[in-house]
């Protein structure tokens, strides 16, 4: 994962159909830890690498600040995602055989050109 939907989301449904890997869940979905806004499954998001030049969800979103950068879903950030999963920020899928699908189990592609400072600050994806 490398994008996250914030509480700024107005649940307009513009983003979900744009996702080429079906990583976006609507509010109310049992797999979504957020009750009031959409959610990007971190174990599925590929930032549209090999699909588009930029995340399609952010291009479709009418709300500034609703879609922000997050850390790459790579083994380097395994602890980051594990902790946030335990805190309920994320609801990472549990595979029957592989267990919790953390980055150490399966990494995802990400846009390497995004500065880490922007990811750490959860910068607005629409600004890039």
PDB file of C-alpha atoms in Angstrom, residues 16-71:
ATOM      1  CA  UNK A  16     -13.593   2.429  -5.914  1.00  0.00           C
ATOM      2  CA  UNK A  17     -14.455   1.707  -9.564  1.00  0.00           C
ATOM      3  CA  UNK A  18     -11.159   3.297 -10.643  1.00  0.00           C
ATOM      4  CA  UNK A  19      -8.991   0.868  -8.660  1.00  0.00           C
ATOM      5  CA  UNK A  20      -7.450  -1.701 -11.043  1.00  0.00           C
ATOM      6  CA  UNK A  21      -6.843  -4.195  -8.220  1.00  0.00           C
ATOM      7  CA  UNK A  22     -10.131  -3.767  -6.297  1.00  0.00           C
ATOM      8  CA  UNK A  23      -8.293  -2.567  -3.185  1.00  0.00           C
ATOM      9  CA  UNK A  24     -10.921  -0.014  -2.104  1.00  0.00           C
ATOM     10  CA  UNK A  25     -13.771  -0.963   0.216  1.00  0.00           C
ATOM     11  CA  UNK A  26     -16.917   1.081   0.861  1.00  0.00           C
ATOM     12  CA  UNK A  27     -17.939   2.143   4.347  1.00  0.00           C
ATOM     13  CA  UNK A  28     -20.096  -0.530   5.933  1.00  0.00           C
ATOM     14  CA  UNK A  29     -18.079  -3.393   4.427  1.00  0.00           C
ATOM     15  CA  UNK A  30     -17.190  -5.857   7.208  1.00  0.00           C
ATOM     16  CA  UNK A  31     -13.551  -5.817   6.075  1.00  0.00           C
ATOM     17  CA  UNK A  32     -13.386  -2.013   6.425  1.00  0.00           C
ATOM     18  CA  UNK A  33     -12.223  -0.821   9.878  1.00  0.00           C
ATOM     19  CA  UNK A  34     -13.704   2.639   9.196  1.00  0.00           C
ATOM     20  CA  UNK A  35     -17.405   3.091   9.834  1.00  0.00           C
ATOM     21  CA  UNK A  36     -17.846   6.388   8.017  1.00  0.00           C
ATOM     22  CA  UNK A  37     -15.554   6.388   4.997  1.00  0.00           C
ATOM     23  CA  UNK A  38     -13.903   4.229   2.369  1.00  0.00           C
ATOM     24  CA  UNK A  39     -10.769   2.143   3.019  1.00  0.00           C
ATOM     25  CA  UNK A  40      -7.783   1.018   0.948  1.00  0.00           C
ATOM     26  CA  UNK A  41      -6.627  -2.513   1.726  1.00  0.00           C
ATOM     27  CA  UNK A  42      -2.875  -2.035   2.293  1.00  0.00           C
ATOM     28  CA  UNK A  43      -2.077  -5.614   1.322  1.00  0.00           C
ATOM     29  CA  UNK A  44      -3.647  -5.073  -2.109  1.00  0.00           C
ATOM     30  CA  UNK A  45      -2.845  -1.489  -3.180  1.00  0.00           C
ATOM     31  CA  UNK A  46      -0.142  -1.123  -5.847  1.00  0.00           C
ATOM     32  CA  UNK A  47      -0.431   2.678  -6.332  1.00  0.00           C
ATOM     33  CA  UNK A  48      -1.545   1.847  -9.880  1.00  0.00           C
ATOM     34  CA  UNK A  49       2.027   0.862 -10.827  1.00  0.00           C
ATOM     35  CA  UNK A  50       1.810  -0.890 -14.221  1.00  0.00           C
ATOM     36  CA  UNK A  51      -1.768   0.437 -14.593  1.00  0.00           C
ATOM     37  CA  UNK A  52      -1.482   4.252 -14.718  1.00  0.00           C
ATOM     38  CA  UNK A  53       0.983   7.102 -14.175  1.00  0.00           C
ATOM     39  CA  UNK A  54      -0.615   8.038 -10.838  1.00  0.00           C
ATOM     40  CA  UNK A  55      -3.115   6.491  -8.442  1.00  0.00           C
ATOM     41  CA  UNK A  56      -6.452   6.490 -10.269  1.00  0.00           C
ATOM     42  CA  UNK A  57      -8.409   6.793  -7.041  1.00  0.00           C
ATOM     43  CA  UNK A  58      -6.853  10.186  -6.316  1.00  0.00           C
ATOM     44  CA  UNK A  59      -7.517  11.395  -9.852  1.00  0.00           C
ATOM     45  CA  UNK A  60     -11.210  10.512  -9.459  1.00  0.00           C
ATOM     46  CA  UNK A  61     -11.607  11.872  -5.930  1.00  0.00           C
ATOM     47  CA  UNK A  62     -13.348  15.277  -5.699  1.00  0.00           C
ATOM     48  CA  UNK A  63     -12.195  15.907  -2.116  1.00  0.00           C
ATOM     49  CA  UNK A  64      -8.786  17.411  -1.434  1.00  0.00           C
ATOM     50  CA  UNK A  65      -6.941  15.559   1.320  1.00  0.00           C
ATOM     51  CA  UNK A  66      -9.147  12.468   1.235  1.00  0.00           C
ATOM     52  CA  UNK A  67      -6.422  10.304  -0.347  1.00  0.00           C
ATOM     53  CA  UNK A  68      -2.909  10.595   1.063  1.00  0.00           C
ATOM     54  CA  UNK A  69       0.424   8.821   0.708  1.00  0.00           C
ATOM     55  CA  UNK A  70       1.305   6.060   3.145  1.00  0.00           C
ATOM     56  CA  UNK A  71       4.441   3.994   3.608  1.00  0.00           C
TER      57      UNK A  71
END
